[in-house]
PDB file of C-alpha atoms in Angstrom:
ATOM      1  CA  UNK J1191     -18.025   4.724  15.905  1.00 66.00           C
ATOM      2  CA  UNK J1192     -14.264   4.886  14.672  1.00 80.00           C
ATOM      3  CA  UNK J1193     -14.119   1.144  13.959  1.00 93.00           C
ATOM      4  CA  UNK J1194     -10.529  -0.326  14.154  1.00 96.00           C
ATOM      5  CA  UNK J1195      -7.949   2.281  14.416  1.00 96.00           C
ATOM      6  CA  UNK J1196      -4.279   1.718  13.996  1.00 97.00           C
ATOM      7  CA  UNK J1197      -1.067   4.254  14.756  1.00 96.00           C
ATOM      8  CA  UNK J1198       0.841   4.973  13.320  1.00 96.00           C
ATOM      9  CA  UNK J1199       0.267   5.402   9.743  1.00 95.00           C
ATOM     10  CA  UNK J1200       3.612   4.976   8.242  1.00 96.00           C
ATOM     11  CA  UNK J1201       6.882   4.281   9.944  1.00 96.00           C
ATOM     12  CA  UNK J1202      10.418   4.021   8.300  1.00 97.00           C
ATOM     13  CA  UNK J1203      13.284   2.027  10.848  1.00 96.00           C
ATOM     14  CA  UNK J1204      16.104   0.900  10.419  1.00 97.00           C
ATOM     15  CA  UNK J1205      17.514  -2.612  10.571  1.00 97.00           C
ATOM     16  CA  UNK J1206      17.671  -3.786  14.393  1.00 97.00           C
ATOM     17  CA  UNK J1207      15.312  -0.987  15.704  1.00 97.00           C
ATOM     18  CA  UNK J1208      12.177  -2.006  17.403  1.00 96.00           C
ATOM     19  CA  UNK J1209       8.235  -0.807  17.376  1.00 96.00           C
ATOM     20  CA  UNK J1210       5.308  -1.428  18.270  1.00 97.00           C
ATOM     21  CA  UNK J1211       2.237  -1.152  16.057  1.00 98.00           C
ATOM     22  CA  UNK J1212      -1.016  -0.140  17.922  1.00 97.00           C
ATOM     23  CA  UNK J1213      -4.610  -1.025  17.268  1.00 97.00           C
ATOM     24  CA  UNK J1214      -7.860  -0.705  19.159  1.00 97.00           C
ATOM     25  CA  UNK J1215     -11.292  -1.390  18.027  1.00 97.00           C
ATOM     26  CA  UNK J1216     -14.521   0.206  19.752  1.00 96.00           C
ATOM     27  CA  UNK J1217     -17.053  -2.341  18.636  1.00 95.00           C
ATOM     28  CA  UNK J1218     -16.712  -4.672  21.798  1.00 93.00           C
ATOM     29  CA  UNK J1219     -15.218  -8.199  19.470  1.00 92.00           C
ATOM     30  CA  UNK J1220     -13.772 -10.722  20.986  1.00 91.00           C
ATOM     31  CA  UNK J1221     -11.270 -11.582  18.323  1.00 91.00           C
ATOM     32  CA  UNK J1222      -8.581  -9.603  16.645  1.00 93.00           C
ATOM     33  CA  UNK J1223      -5.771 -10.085  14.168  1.00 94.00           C
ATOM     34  CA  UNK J1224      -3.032  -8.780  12.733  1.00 96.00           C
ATOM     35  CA  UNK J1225      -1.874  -9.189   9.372  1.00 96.00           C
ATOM     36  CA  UNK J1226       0.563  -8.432   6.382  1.00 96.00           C
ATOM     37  CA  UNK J1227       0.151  -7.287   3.191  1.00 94.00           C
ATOM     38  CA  UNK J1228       3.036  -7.894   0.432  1.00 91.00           C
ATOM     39  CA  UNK J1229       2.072  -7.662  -3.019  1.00 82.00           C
ATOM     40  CA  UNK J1230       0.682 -10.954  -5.184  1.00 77.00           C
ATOM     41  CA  UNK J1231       0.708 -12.492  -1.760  1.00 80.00           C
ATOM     42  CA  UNK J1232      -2.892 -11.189  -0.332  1.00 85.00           C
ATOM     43  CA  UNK J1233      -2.755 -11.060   3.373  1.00 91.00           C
ATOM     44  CA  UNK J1234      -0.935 -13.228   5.568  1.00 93.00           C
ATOM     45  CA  UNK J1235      -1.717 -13.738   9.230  1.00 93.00           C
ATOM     46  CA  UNK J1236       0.302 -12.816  11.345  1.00 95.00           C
ATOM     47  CA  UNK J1237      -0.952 -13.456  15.139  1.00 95.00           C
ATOM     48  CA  UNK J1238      -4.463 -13.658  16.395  1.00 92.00           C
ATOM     49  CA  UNK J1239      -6.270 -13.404  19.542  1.00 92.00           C
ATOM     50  CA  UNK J1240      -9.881 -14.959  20.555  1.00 88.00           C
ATOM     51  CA  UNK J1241     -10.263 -13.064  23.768  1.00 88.00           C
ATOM     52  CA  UNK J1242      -7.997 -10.753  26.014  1.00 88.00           C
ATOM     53  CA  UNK J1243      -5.617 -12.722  27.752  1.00 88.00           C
ATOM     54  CA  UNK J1244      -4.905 -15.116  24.777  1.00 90.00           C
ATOM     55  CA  UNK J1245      -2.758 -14.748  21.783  1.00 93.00           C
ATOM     56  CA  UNK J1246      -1.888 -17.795  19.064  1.00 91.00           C
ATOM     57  CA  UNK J1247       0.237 -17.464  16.198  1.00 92.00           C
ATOM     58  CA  UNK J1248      -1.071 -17.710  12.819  1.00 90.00           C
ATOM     59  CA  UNK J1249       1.160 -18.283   9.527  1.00 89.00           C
ATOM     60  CA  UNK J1250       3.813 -15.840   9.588  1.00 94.00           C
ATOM     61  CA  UNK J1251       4.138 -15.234  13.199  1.00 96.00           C
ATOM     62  CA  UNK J1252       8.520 -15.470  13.137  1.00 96.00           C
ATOM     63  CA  UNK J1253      10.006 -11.980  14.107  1.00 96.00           C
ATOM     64  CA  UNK J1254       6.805 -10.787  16.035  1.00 97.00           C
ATOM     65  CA  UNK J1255       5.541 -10.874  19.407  1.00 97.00           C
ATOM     66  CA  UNK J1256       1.685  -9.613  20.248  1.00 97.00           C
ATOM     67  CA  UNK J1257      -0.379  -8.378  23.495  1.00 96.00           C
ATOM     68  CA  UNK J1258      -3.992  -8.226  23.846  1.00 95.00           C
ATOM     69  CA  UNK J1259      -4.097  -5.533  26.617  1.00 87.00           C
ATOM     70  CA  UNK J1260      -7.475  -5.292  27.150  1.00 95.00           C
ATOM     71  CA  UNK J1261     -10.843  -6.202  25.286  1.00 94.00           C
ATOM     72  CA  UNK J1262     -10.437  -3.002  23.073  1.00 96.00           C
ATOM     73  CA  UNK J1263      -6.460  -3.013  22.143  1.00 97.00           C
ATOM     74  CA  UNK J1264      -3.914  -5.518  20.109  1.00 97.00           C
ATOM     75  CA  UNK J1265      -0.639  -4.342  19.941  1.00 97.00           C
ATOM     76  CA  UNK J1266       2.109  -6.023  17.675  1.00 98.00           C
ATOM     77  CA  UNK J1267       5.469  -5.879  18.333  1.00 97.00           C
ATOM     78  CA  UNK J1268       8.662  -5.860  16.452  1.00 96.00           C
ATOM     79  CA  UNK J1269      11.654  -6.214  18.608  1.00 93.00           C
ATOM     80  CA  UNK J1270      14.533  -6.243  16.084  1.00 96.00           C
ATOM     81  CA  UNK J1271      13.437  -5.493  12.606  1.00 96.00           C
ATOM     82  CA  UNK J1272      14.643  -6.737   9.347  1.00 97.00           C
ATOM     83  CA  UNK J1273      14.293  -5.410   5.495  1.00 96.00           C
ATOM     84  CA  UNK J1274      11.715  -8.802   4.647  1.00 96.00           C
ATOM     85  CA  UNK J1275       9.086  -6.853   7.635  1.00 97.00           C
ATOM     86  CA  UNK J1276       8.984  -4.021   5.182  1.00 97.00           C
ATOM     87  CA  UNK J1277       5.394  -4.744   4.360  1.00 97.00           C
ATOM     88  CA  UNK J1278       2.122  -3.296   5.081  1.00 95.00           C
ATOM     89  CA  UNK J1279       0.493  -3.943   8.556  1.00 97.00           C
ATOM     90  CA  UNK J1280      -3.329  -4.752   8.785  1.00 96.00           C
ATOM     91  CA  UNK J1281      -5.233  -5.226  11.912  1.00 96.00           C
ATOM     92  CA  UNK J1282      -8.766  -6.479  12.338  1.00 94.00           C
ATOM     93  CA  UNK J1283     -11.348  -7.240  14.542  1.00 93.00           C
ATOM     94  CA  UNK J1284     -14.712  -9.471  14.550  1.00 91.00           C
ATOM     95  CA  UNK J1285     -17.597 -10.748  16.458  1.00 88.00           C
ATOM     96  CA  UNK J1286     -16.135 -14.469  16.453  1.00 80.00           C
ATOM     97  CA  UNK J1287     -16.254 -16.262  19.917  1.00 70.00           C
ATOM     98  CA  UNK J1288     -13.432 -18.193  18.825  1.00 68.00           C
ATOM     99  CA  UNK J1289     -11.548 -16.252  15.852  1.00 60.00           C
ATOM    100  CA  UNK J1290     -12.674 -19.504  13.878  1.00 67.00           C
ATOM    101  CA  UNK J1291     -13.850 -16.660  10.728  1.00 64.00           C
ATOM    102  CA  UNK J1292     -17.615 -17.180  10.945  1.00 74.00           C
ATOM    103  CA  UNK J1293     -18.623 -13.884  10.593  1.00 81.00           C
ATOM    104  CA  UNK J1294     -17.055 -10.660   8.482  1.00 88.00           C
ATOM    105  CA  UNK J1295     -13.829  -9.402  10.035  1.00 91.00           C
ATOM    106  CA  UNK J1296     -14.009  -5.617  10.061  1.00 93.00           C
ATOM    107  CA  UNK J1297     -10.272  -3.830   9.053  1.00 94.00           C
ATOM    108  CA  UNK J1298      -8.338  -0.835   9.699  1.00 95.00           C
ATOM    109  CA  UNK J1299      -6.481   1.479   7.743  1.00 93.00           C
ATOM    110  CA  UNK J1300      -3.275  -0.079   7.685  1.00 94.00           C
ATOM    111  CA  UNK J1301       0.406   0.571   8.872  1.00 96.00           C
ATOM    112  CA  UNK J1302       3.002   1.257   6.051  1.00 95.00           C
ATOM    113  CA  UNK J1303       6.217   0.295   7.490  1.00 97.00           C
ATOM    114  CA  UNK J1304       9.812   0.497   5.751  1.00 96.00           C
ATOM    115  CA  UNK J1305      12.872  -1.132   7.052  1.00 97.00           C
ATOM    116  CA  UNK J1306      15.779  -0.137   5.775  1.00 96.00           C
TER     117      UNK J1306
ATOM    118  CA  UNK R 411      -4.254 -27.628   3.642  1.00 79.00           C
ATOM    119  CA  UNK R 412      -6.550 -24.737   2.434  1.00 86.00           C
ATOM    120  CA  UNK R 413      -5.883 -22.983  -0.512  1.00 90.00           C
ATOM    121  CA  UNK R 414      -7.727 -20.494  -2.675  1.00 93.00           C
ATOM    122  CA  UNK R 415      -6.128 -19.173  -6.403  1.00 95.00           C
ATOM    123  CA  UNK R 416      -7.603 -16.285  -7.939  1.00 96.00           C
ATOM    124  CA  UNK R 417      -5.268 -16.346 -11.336  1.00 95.00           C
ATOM    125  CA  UNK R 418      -5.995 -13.187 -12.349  1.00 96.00           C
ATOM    126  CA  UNK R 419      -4.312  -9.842 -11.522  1.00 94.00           C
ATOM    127  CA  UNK R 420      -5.961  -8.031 -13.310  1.00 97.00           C
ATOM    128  CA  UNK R 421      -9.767  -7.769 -14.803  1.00 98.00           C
ATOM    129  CA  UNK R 422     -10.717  -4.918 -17.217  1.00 98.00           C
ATOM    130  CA  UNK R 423     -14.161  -4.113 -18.190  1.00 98.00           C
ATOM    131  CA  UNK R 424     -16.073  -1.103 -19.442  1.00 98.00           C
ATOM    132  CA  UNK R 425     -18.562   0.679 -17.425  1.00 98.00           C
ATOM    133  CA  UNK R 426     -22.085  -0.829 -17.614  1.00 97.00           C
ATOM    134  CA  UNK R 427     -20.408  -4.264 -18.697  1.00 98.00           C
ATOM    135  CA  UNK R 428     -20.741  -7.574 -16.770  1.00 97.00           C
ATOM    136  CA  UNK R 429     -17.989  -8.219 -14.576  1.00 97.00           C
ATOM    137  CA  UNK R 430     -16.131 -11.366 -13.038  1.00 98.00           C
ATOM    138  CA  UNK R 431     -13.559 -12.309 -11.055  1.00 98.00           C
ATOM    139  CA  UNK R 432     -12.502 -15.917 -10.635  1.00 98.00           C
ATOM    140  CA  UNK R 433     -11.581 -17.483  -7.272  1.00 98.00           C
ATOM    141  CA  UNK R 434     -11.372 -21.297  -6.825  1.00 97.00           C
ATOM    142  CA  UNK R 435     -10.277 -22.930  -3.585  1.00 95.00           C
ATOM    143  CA  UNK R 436      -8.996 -26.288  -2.087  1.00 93.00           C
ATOM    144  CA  UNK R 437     -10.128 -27.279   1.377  1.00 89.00           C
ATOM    145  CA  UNK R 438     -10.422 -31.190   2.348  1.00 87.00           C
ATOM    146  CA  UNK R 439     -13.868 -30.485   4.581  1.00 86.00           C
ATOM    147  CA  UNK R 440     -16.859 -27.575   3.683  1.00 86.00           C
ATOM    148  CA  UNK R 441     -15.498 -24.199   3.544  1.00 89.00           C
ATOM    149  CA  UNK R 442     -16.838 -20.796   4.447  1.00 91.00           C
ATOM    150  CA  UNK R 443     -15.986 -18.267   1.539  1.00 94.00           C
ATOM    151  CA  UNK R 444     -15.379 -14.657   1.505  1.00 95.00           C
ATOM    152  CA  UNK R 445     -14.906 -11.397  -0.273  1.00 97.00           C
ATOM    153  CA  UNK R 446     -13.206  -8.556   0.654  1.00 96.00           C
ATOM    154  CA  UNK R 447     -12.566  -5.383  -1.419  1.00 96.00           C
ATOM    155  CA  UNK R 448      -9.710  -3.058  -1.028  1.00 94.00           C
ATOM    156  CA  UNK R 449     -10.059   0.781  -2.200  1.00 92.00           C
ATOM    157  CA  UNK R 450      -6.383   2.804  -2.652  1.00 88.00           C
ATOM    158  CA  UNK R 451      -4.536   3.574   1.111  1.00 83.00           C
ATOM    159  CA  UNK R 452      -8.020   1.883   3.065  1.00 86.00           C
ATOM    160  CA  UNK R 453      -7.926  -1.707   4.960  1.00 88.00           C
ATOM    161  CA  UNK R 454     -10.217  -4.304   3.441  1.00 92.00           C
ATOM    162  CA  UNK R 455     -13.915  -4.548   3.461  1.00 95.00           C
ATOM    163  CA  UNK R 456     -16.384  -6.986   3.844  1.00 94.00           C
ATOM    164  CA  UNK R 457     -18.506  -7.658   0.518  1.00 96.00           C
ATOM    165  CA  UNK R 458     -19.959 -11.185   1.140  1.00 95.00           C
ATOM    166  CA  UNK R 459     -19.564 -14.476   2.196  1.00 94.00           C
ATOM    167  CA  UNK R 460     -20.983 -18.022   2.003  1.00 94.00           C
ATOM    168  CA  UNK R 461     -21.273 -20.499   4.581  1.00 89.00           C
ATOM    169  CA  UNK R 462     -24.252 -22.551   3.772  1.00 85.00           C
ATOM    170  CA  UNK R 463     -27.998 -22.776   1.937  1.00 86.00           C
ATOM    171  CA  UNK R 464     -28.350 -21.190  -1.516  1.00 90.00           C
ATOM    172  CA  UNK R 465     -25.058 -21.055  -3.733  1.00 93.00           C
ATOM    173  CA  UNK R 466     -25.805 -17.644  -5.482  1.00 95.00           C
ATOM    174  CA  UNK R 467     -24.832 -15.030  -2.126  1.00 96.00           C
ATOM    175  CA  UNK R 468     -25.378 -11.483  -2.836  1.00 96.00           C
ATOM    176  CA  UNK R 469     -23.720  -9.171  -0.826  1.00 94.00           C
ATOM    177  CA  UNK R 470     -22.751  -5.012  -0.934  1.00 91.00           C
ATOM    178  CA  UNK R 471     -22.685  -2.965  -3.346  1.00 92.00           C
ATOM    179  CA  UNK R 472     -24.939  -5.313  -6.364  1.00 95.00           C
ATOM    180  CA  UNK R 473     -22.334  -7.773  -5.944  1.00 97.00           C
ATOM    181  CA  UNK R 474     -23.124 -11.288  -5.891  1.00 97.00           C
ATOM    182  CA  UNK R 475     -20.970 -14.675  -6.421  1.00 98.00           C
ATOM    183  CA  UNK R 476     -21.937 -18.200  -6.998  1.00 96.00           C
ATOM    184  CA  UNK R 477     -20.526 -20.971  -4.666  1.00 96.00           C
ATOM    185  CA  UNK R 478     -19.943 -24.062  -7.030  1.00 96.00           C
ATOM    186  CA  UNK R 479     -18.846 -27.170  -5.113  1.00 94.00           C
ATOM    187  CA  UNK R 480     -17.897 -29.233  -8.538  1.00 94.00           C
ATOM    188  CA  UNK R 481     -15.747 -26.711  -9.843  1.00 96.00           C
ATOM    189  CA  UNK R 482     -14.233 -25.279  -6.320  1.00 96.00           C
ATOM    190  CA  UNK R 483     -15.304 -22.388  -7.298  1.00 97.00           C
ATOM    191  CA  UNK R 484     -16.775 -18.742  -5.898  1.00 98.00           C
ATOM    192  CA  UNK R 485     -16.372 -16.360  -8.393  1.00 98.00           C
ATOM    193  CA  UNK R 486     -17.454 -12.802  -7.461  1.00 98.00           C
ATOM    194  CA  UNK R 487     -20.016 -11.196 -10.490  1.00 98.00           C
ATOM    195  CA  UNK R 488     -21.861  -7.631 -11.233  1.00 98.00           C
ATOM    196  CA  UNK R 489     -24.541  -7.614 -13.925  1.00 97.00           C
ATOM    197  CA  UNK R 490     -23.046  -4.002 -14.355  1.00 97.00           C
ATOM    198  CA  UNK R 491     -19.911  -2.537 -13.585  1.00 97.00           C
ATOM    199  CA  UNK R 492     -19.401   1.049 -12.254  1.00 97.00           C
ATOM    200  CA  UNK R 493     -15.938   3.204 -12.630  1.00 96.00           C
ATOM    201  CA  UNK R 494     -16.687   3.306  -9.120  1.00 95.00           C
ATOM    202  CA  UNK R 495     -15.627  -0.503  -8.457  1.00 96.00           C
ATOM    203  CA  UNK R 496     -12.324  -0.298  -9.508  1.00 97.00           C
ATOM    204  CA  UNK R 497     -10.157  -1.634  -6.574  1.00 96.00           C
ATOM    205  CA  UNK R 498      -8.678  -4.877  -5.429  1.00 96.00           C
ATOM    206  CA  UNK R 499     -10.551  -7.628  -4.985  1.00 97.00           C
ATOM    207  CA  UNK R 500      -9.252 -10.685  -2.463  1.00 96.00           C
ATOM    208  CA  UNK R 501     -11.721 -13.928  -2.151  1.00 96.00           C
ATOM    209  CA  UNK R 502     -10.565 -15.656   1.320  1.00 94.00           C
ATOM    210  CA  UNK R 503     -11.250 -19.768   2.335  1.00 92.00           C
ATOM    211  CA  UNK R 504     -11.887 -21.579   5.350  1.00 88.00           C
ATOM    212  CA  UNK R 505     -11.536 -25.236   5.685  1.00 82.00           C
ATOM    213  CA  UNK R 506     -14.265 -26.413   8.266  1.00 77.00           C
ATOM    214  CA  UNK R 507     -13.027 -29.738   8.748  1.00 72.00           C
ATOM    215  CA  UNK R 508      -9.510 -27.864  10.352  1.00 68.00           C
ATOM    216  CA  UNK R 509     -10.373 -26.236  13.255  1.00 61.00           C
ATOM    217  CA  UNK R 510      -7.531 -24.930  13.544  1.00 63.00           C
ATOM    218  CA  UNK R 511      -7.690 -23.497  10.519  1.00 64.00           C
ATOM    219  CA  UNK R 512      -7.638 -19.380   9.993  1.00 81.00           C
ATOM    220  CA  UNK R 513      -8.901 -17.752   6.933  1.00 87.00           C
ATOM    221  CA  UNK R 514      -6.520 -18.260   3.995  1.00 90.00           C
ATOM    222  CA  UNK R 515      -6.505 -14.976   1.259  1.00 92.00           C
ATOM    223  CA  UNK R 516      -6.067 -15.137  -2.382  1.00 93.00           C
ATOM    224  CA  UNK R 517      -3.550 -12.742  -3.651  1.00 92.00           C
ATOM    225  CA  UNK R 518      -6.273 -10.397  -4.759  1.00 94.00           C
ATOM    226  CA  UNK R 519      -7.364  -9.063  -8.175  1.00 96.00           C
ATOM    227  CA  UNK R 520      -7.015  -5.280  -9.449  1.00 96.00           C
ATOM    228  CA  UNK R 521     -10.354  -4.516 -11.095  1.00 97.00           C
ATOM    229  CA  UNK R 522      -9.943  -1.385 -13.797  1.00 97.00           C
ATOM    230  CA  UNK R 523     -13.986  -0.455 -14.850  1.00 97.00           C
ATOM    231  CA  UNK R 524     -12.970   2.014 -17.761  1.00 97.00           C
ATOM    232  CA  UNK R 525     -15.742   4.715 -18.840  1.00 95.00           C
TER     233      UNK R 525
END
């Protein structure tokens, strides 16, 4: 099993551009997440989702937009980026019916993304 | 509002040493407790958690932490640390009384075991 996987690894835009991060997770959870990493701040939540077909926004959602395509994949989307979204990008995945952090939320690798 | 402080960036401590690393919290119902630790360039990973029953959880790795309602507390311990441990360590919170409530993270502690 891969686990949660997210592309790309590192990304460097400039201010205005747009991307999309991409995650997908093969061990069949109902609820996903993304978040962001900044240093002395831990992670911050960004948007979460308790099944496919439903998205909410969690602390630091401004800036963002999400889609859970399928069971599987979470994708996060920046549609006009700014220097303060430099940051690294964290998705994750557990076995939560509700995404109410019951049980152990299983990460990926991480996105290291530079705007400029 | 949830909270959880762990105030200290950094914990040193030779190899085969005790080890500790503080986390208190702030909820206004129970809470479910966490920690995470983060190796260089991975995501985080799951070390333990508590949610209910006995206060002393142990978890991955010989890693245990105490849940102490009096003193807010969870602090994450090792009866002896390994060079191998040295990473960053995050304790996370969850207010039960908020259901809308996500997990909240601490803003993580750099562990250095020296040999």
């Amino acid at each position: 099993n891969a686990g949660v996987t997210q592309t790309p690894k590192f990304q460097v835009l400039k201010t205005g551009q747009s991307m999309t991060l991409q995650c997908a997770q093969d061990m069949n959870h109902n609820s996903m997440y993304w978040y962001r990493q900044d240093p002395g701040m831990g992670l911050r939540l960004i948007y979460y989702s308790a099944s496919e077909g439903t998205t909410d926004k969690g602390e630091v959602p401004n800036g963002y937009n999400v889609s859970r395509l399928n069971k599987r994949e979470f994708s996060l989307r920046l549609e006009s980026a700014a220097p303060s979204q430099t940051s690294v990008y964290f998705c994750a995945s557990s076995n939560d019916p509700s995404a109410r952090a019951y049980n152990e939320q299983f990460f990926g690798p991480g996105t290291r993304l530079t705007v400029l | 509002a949830q909270s959880v402080a762990q105030p200290e960036d950094q914990v040193n401590v030779a190899e085969g040493n005790p080890l500790t690393v503080k986390c208190t919290y702030s909820v206004s119902g129970n809470p479910y407790l966490f920690w995470y630790v983060q190796y260089p360039n991975r995501g985080l990973q799951f070390l333990l958690k508590y949610i209910t029953g006995d206060n002393l959880v142990k978890g991955s790795y010989g890693f245990e932490a105490e849940f102490n309602k009096s003193q807010t507390s969870f602090h994450l311990k090792k009866p002896s640390a390994l060079v191998s441990d040295s990473a960053l360590y995050f304790c996370a919170v969850r207010d039960l009384r908020d259901a809308g409530n996500m997990l909240t993270f601490g803003g993580g502690t750099r562990l250095m075991v020296k040999p």
